[in-house]
XYZ file of C-alpha atoms in Angstrom:
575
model
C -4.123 5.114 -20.055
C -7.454 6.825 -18.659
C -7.309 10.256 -19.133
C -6.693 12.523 -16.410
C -10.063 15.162 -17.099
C -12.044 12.247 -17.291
C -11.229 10.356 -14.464
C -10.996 13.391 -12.145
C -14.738 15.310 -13.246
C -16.641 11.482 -13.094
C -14.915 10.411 -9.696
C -14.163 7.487 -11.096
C -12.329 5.018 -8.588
C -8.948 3.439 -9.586
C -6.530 0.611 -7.906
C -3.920 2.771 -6.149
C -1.497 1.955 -8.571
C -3.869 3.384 -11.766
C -5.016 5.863 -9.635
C -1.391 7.145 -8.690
C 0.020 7.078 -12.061
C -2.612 9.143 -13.903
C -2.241 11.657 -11.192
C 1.729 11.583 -11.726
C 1.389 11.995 -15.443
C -0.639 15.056 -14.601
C 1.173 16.841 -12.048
C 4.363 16.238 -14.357
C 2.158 18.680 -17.038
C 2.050 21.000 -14.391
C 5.980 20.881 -13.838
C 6.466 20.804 -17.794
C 4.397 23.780 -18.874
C 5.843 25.424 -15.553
C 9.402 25.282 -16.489
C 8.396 25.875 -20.139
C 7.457 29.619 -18.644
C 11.066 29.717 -17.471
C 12.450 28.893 -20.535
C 14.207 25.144 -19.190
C 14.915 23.513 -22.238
C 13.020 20.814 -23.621
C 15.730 17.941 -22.828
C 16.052 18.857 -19.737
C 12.166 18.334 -19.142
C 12.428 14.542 -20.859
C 15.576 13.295 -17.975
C 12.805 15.047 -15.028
C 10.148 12.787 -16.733
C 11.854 10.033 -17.611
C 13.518 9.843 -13.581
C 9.845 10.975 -12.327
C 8.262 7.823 -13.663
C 10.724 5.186 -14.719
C 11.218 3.996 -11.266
C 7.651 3.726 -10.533
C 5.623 2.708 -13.572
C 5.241 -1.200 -14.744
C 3.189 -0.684 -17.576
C 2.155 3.166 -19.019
C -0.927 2.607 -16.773
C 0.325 1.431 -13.699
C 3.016 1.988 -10.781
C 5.084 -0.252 -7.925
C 5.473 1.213 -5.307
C 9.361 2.624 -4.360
C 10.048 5.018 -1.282
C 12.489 6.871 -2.700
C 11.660 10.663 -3.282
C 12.526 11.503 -7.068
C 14.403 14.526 -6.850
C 15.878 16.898 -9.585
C 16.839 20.213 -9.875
C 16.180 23.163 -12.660
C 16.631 26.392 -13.172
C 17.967 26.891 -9.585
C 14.695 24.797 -8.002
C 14.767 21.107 -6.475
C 12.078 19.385 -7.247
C 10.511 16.574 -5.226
C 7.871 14.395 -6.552
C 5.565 11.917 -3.964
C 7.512 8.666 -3.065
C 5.049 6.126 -2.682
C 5.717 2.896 -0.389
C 4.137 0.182 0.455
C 4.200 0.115 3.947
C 3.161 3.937 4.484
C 1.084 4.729 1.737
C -0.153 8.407 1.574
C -2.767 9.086 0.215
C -2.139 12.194 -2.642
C 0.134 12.772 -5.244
C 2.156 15.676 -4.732
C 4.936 17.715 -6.037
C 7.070 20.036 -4.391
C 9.321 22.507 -5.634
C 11.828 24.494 -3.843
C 14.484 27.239 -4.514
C 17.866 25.851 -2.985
C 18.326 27.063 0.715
C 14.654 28.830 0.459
C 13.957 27.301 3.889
C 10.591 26.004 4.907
C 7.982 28.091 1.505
C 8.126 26.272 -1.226
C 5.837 25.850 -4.744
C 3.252 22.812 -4.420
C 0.685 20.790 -6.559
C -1.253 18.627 -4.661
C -3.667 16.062 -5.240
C -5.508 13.849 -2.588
C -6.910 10.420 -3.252
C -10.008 9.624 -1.682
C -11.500 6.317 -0.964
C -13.881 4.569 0.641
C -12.260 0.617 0.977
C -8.659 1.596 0.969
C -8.582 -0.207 -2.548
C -9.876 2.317 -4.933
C -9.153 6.016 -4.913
C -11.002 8.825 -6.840
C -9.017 12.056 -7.672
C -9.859 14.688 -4.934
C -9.716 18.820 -5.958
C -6.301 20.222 -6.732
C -4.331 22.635 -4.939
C -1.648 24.503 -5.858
C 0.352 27.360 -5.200
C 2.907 28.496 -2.126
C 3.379 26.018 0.816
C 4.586 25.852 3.960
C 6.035 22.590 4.183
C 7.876 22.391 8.301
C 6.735 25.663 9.677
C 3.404 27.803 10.356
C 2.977 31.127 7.938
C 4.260 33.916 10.563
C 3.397 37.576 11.292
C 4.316 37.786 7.655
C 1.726 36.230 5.933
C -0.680 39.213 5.048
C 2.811 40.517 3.768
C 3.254 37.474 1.702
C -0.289 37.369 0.566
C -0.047 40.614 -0.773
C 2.828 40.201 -2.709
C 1.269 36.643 -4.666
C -1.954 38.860 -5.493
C -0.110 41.307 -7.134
C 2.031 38.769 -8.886
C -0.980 36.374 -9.936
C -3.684 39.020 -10.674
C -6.023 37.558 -8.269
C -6.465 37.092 -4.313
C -5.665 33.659 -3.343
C -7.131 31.923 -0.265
C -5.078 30.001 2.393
C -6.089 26.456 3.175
C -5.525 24.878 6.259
C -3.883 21.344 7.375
C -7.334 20.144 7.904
C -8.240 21.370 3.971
C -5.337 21.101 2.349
C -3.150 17.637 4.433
C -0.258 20.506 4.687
C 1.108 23.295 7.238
C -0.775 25.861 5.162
C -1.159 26.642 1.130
C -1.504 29.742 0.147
C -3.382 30.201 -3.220
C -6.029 28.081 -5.391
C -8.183 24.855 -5.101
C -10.606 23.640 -7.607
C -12.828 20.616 -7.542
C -14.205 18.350 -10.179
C -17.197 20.272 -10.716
C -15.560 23.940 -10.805
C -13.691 23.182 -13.757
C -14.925 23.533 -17.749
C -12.291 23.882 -19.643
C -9.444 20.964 -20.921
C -6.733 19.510 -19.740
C -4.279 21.593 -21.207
C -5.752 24.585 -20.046
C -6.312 23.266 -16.397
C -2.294 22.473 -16.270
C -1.509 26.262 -18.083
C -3.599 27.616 -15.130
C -1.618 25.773 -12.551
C 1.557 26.565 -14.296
C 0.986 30.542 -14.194
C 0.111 30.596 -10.510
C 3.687 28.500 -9.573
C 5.198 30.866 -11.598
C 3.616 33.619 -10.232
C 4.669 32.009 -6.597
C 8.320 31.844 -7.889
C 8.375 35.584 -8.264
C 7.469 35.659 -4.890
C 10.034 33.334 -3.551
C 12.459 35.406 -5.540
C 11.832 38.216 -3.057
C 12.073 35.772 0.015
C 15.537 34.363 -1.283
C 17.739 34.494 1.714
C 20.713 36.151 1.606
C 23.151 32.645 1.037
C 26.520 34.673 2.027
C 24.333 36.091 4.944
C 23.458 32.534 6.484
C 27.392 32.037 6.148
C 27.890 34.888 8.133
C 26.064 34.608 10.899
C 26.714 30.853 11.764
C 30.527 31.906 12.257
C 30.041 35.365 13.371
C 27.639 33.450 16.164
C 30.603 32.042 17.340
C 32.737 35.059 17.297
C 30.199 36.624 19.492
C 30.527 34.301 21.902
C 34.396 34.198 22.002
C 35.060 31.270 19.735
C 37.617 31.165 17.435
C 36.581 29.074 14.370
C 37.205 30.239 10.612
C 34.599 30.023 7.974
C 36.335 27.422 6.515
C 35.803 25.417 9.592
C 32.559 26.018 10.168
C 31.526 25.162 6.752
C 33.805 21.446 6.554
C 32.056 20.802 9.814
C 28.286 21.875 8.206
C 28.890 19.643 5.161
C 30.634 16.111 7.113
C 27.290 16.471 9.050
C 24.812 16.486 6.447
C 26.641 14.679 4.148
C 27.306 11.784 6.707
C 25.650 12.153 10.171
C 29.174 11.665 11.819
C 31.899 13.588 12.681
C 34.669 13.801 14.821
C 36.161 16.560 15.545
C 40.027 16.215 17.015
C 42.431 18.594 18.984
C 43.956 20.222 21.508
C 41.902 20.454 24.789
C 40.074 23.716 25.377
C 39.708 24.850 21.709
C 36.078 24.896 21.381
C 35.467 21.739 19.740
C 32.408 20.879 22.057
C 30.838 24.709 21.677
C 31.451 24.024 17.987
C 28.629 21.332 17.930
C 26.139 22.979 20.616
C 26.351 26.213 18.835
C 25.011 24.508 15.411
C 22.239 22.795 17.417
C 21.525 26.437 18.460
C 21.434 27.620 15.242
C 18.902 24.829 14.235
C 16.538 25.632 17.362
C 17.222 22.313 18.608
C 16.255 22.554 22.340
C 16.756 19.591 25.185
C 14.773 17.257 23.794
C 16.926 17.011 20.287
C 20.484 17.630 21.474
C 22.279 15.942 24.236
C 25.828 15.968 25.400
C 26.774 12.969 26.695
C 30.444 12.453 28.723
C 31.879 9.653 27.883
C 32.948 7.134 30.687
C 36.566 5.774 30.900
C 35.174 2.553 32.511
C 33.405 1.794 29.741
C 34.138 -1.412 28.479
C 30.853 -2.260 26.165
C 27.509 -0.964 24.942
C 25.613 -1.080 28.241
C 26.665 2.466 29.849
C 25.001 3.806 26.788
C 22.538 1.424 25.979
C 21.704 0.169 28.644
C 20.666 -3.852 29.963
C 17.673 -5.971 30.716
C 17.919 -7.265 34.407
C 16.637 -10.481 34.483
C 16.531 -10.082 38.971
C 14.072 -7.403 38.638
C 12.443 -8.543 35.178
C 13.039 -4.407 34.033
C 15.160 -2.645 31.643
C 17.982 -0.399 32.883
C 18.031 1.939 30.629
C 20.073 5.039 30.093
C 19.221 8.718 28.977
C 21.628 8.127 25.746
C 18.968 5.099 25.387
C 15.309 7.658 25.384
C 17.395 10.024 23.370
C 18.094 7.338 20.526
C 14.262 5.974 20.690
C 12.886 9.592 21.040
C 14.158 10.472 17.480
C 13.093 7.078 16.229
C 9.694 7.657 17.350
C 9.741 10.791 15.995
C 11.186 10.220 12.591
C 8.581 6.820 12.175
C 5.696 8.848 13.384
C 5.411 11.052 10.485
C 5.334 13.931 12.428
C 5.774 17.408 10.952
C 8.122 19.135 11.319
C 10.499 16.276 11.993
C 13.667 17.653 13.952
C 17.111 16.650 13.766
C 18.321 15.005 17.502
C 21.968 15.371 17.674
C 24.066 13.682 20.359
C 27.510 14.685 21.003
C 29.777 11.971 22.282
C 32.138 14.219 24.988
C 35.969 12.991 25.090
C 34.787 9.732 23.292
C 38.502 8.390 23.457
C 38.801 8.393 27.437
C 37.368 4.928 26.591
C 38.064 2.316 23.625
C 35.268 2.925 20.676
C 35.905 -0.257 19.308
C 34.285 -1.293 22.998
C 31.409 0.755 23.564
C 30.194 2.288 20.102
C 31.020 -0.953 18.138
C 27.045 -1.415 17.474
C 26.174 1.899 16.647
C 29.073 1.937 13.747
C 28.633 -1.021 12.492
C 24.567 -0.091 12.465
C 25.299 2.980 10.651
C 27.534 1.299 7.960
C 24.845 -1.017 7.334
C 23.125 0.803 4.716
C 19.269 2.229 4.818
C 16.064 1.227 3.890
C 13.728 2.644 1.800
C 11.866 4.553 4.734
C 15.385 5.419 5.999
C 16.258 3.425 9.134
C 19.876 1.687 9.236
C 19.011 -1.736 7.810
C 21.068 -2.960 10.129
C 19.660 -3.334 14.028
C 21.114 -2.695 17.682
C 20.384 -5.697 19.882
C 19.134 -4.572 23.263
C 17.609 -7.741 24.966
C 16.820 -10.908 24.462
C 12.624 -11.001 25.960
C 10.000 -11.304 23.366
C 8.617 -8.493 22.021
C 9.225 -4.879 24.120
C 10.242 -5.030 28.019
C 9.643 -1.665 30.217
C 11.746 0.340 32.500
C 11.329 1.350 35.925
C 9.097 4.240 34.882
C 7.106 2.569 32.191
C 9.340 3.608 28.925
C 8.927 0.600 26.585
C 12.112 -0.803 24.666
C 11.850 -2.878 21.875
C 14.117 -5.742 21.597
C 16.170 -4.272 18.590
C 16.539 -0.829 17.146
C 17.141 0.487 13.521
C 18.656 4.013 13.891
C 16.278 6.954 11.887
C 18.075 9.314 9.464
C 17.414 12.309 11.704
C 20.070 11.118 14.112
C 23.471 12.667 14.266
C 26.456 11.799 16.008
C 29.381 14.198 16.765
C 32.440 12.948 18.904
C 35.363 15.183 20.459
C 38.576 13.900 20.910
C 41.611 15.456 22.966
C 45.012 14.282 21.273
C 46.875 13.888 24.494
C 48.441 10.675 26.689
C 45.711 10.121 28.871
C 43.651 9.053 26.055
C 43.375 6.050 23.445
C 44.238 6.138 20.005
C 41.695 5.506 17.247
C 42.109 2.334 15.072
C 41.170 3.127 11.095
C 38.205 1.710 11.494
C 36.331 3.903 13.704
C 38.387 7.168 11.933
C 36.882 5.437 8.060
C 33.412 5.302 9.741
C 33.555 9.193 9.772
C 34.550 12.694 9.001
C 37.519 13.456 11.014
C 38.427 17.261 11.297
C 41.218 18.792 13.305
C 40.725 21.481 15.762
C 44.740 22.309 16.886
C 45.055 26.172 15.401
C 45.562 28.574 18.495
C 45.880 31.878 16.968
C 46.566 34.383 20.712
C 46.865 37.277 18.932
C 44.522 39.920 20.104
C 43.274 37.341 22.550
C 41.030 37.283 24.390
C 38.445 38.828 22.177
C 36.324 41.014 22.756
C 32.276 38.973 23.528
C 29.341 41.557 22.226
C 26.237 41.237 22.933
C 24.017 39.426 20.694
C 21.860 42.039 18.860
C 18.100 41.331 19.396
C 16.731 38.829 16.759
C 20.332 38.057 15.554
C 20.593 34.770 17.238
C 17.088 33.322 16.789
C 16.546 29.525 14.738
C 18.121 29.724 10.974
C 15.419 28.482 9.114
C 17.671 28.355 5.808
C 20.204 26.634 7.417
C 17.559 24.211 8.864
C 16.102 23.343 5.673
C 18.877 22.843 3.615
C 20.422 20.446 6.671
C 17.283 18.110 6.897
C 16.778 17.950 2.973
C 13.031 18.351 3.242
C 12.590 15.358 5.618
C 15.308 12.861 4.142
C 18.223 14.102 6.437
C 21.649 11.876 6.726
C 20.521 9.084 4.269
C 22.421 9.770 0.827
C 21.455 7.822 -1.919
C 23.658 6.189 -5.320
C 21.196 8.079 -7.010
C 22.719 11.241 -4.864
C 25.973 10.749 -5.519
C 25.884 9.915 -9.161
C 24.284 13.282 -10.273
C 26.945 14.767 -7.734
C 29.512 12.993 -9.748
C 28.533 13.705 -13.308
C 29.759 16.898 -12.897
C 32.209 16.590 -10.904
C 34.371 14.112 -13.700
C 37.394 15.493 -13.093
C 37.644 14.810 -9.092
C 36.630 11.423 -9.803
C 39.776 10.836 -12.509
C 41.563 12.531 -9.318
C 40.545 10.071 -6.902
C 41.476 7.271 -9.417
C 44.854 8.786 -9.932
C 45.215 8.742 -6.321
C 44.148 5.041 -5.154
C 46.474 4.018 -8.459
C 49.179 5.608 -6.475
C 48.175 3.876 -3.596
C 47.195 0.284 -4.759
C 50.961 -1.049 -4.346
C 51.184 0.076 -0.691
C 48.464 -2.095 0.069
C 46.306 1.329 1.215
C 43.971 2.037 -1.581
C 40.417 2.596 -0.886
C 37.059 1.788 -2.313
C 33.907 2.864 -3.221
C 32.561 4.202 -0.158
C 35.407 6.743 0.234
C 35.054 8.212 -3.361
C 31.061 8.351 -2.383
C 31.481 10.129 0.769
C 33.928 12.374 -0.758
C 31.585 13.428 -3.422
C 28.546 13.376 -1.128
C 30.546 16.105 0.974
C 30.998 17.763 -2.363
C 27.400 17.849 -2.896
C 25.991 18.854 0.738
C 28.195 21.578 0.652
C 27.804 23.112 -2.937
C 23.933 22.842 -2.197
C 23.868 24.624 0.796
C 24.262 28.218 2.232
C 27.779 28.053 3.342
C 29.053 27.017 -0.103
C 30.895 30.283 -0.637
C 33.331 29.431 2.177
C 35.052 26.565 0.131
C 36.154 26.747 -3.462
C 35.396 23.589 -5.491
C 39.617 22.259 -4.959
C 39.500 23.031 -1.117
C 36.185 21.237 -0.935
C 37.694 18.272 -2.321
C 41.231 18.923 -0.545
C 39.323 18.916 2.856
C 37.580 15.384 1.960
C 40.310 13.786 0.864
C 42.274 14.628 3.773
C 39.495 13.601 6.011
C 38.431 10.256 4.101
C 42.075 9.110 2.847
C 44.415 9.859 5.082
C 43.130 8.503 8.237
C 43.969 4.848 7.066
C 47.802 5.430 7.492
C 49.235 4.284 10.152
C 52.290 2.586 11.804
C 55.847 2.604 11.629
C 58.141 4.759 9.651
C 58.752 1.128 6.507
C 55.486 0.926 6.236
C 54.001 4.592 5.967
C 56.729 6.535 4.276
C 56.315 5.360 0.273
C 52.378 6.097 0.495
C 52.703 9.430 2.319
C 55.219 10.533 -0.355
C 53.028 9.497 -2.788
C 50.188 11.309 -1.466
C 52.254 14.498 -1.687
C 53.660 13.844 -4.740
C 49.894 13.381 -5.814
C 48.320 17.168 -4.050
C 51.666 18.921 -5.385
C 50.838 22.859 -4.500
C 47.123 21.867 -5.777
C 45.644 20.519 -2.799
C 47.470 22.207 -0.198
C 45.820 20.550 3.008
C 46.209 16.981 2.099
C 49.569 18.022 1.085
C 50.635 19.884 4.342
C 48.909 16.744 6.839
C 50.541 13.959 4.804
C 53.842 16.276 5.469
C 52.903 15.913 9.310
C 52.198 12.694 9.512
C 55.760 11.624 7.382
C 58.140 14.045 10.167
C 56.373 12.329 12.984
C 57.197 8.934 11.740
C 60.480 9.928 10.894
C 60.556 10.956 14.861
C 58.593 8.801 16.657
C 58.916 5.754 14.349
C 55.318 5.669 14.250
C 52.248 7.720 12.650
C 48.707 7.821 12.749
C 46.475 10.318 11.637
C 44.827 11.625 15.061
């Protein structure tokens, strides 16, 4: 393989693919010799190099091209190396490193390739140090500055997105020609000033139990009743799966629930709508709108911009890229099996490797994209983006339809139904100044640097490596389950885990233990395939208490619900 000091000081060109792999190989000496400083050990350095470059390289000199971001995590920092795809090829090598929940500073080597044909690249000058990866530096970047010059024994320079291709880097870049010593030495250099930016995120480590705090004590300031524990099921079904529904009683907060989040986010207009579901709707056209073939326009809907706005802005590369959520408003005044049967079945379908649904929405018929009354273009099919969330609200009453198991599989369901009056009504304060401004911890952590809802195999087997023992759980359960004709795949025991993982990685993680995590998915992913009359569902819902015992006390107590209404009602269902 060319060495790296060579190729970089003689500007030699490369094929992307030769070009991209010696700059991977170096950048991973940066990340070795950085977490060597932190004293990661040694085997834990060979999986990050081994997962950094198995997927990509063909031969020791060359790569394929794969857009999935390598991720890892040591020594309480993810790391994300450069995906490079085919069909939008950046142009640098870069690795990112960031403490868990740090929000939008993070630890960077960068590299750009240059060219001049868009077949070779040359090795551009390096930079490295602290970066702002979906937000400008603020009023506290002298502050910031300081505190890496003191750490790193030198002043370091910021570099703009017109230097650097990022929001803003804040410490060293040397070219070809500035350099004199090896290669070693160059990637020892590199090393001390990431560590030297680690001590600095150190000091900017949010408080975790803090960001907790004030997403629930948001809502108590506002009147609204929800418990950690609720706020933090709801967090984690979101990220970990991009919908949820949230059930209950009428006038419980269910819908403030959702536009209090998007709050919390800074989402404004543009990325969150409410949208109040119809009970004339009978298919996908009062949300997706039609072509009329009379007028030769689309009629399209605002549901209809809102979906192609976050496409847009997810495909455009745009950064920041913002999450658009869209809650669905008493989505069982109507059938969902009538009007939302695209969207779930699109969502089910799996993503690609840029992360849209694989899967596409049919909106017309025409050739190629048809325009609205006021010029909006619509394409004849849509793939949904990653950065799209859906949240429904349901009120459990009799002028509404039930649910069949498949929409209730196709999501996190949580109940809303505990009315606690005492001391009611509560007292509102006013919101201290600065106390309810955009959580940028909270933010980060939800989009997962740019990758949003789209979990991977790859996610949810290092989720379930350590997690063995809810796994043997699960196993035990769908064994239970098997001769009642209601056991339950794959996908269940991934989104279970993946809700496992989004909310042990993010701030709200204290609210949950590890066994009321899991209780809380299993309920949710399980449970909503009973239902029916009291022959059918009684055997499995014993068995599912006879399985959470006094363990897992939620799964326990709602199985217990659902069995006394069947015995009843001669009938169950799960919401």
């Amino acid at each position: 393989m060319p060495d790296f000091l060579t190729v970089w000081q003689s500007g030699t060109a490369l094929e992307a693919p030769e070009a991209i792999a010696v700059a991977r190989r170096f950048t991973l000496d940066c990340v070795r010799e950085f977490l060597r400083q932190r004293g990661v050990a040694e085997e834990r350095w060979r999986s990050i190099e081994q997962g950094a470059l198995k997927r990509y390289l063909v031969s020791p000199e060359r790569v394929r091209y794969y857009g999935e971001t390598p991720q890892f995590e040591a020594d309480g920092m993810v790391l994300y190396f450069k995906a490079f795809s085919g069909e939008r090829f950046g142009r640098y090598e870069r690795v990112m490193l960031f403490r868990r929940n740090q929000g939008p500073i993070g630890l960077v080597v960068r590299i750009p390739l240059e060219t001049r044909n868009d077949v070779h690249f040359s090795l551009g000058p390096i930079y490295a140090g602290l970066l702002w990866w979906s937000t400008d530096p603020g009023a506290d970047r002298s502050g910031i500055q300081t505190a890496l010059a003191e750490a790193w024994g030198e002043e370091p320079a910021w570099f703009a997105k017109q230097e650097c291709g990022e929001r803003a880097i804040l410490g060293w870049r040397v070219r070809p020609t500035e350099w004199d010593g090896s290669k070693s030495e160059l990637a020892v250099r590199i090393a001390g000033l990431l560590t030297a930016g680690a001590a600095v995120l150190d000091r900017l480590q949010p408080d975790e139990s803090a960001t907790a705090r004030s997403l629930h004590e948001r809502l108590l300031r506002r009147g609204y009743r929800f418990s950690p524990e609720q706020v933090a099921t709801f967090y984690a079904a979101l990220k970990a799966k991009g919908f949820v529904i949230l059930s209950g009683l009428s006038g419980t907060g269910k819908t403030k629930l959702a536009q209090e989040f998007a709050a919390a986010l800074g989402l404004d207009d543009d990325h969150f709508r409410l949208e109040p579901v119809k009970p004339d709707w009978r298919d996908n056209t009062g949300l997706m709108g039609y072509w009329n073939p009379v007028t030769g326009e689309y009629v399209t809907t605002d549901f209809l911009r809102f979906l192609l706005a976050a496409a847009e802005e997810y495909g455009s590369a745009r950064i920041p890229v913002r999450p658009y959520i869209v809650v669905l408003d008493e989505m069982n005044l109507a059938r969902v099996e009538y009007y939302l049967a695209d969207i779930l079945s699109v969502l089910e379908s799996g993503r690609r490797e840029d992360g849209f649904t694989r899967g596409e929405i049919y909106l017309h018929g025409r050739p190629g994209d048809v325009l609205t009354s006021d010029g909006l273009r619509v394409p004849p099919r849509l793939r949904l983006p990653p950065n799209l969330y859906f949240v429904g609200t349901v009120n459990v009453d009799e002028t509404t339809f039930a649910f069949s198991p498949k929409v209730l599989d196709r999501a996190f369901t949580i109940e809303v139904k505990d009315v606690d009056l005492t001391d009611y009504p509560p007292e509102v304060e006013p919101t201290p100044a600065g106390e309810d401004g955009v959580d940028e911890a909270l933010l980060a952590d939800f989009t997962r640097q740019g990758r949003f809802a789209q979990i991977t195999k790859a996610d949810v087997a290092a989720w379930g490596r350590s997690r063995r023992e809810y796994v043997a759980l699960l196993d035990e359960l769908n064994q239970a389950l098997l001769p009642h004709d209601l056991g339950f795949g794959y996908r269940v025991v991934d989104e279970i885990l993946a809700f496992m993982g989004a909310l042990r990685e993010s701030p709200l993680q204290d609210a949950l233990s590890e066994d009321e995590a899991f209780d809380a998915a299993v309920m949710m992913k399980v449970l909503p395939k009973f239902h029916g009359p009291l022959n059918r569902v009684k055997a499995p819902l014993e068995a599912v208490m006879d399985w959470a015992g006094e363990r897992f006390k939620k799964t326990r107590k709602k199985a217990a619900q659902m069995l006394e209404r069947a015995k009843l009602a001669g009938h169950t269902r799960f919401a």
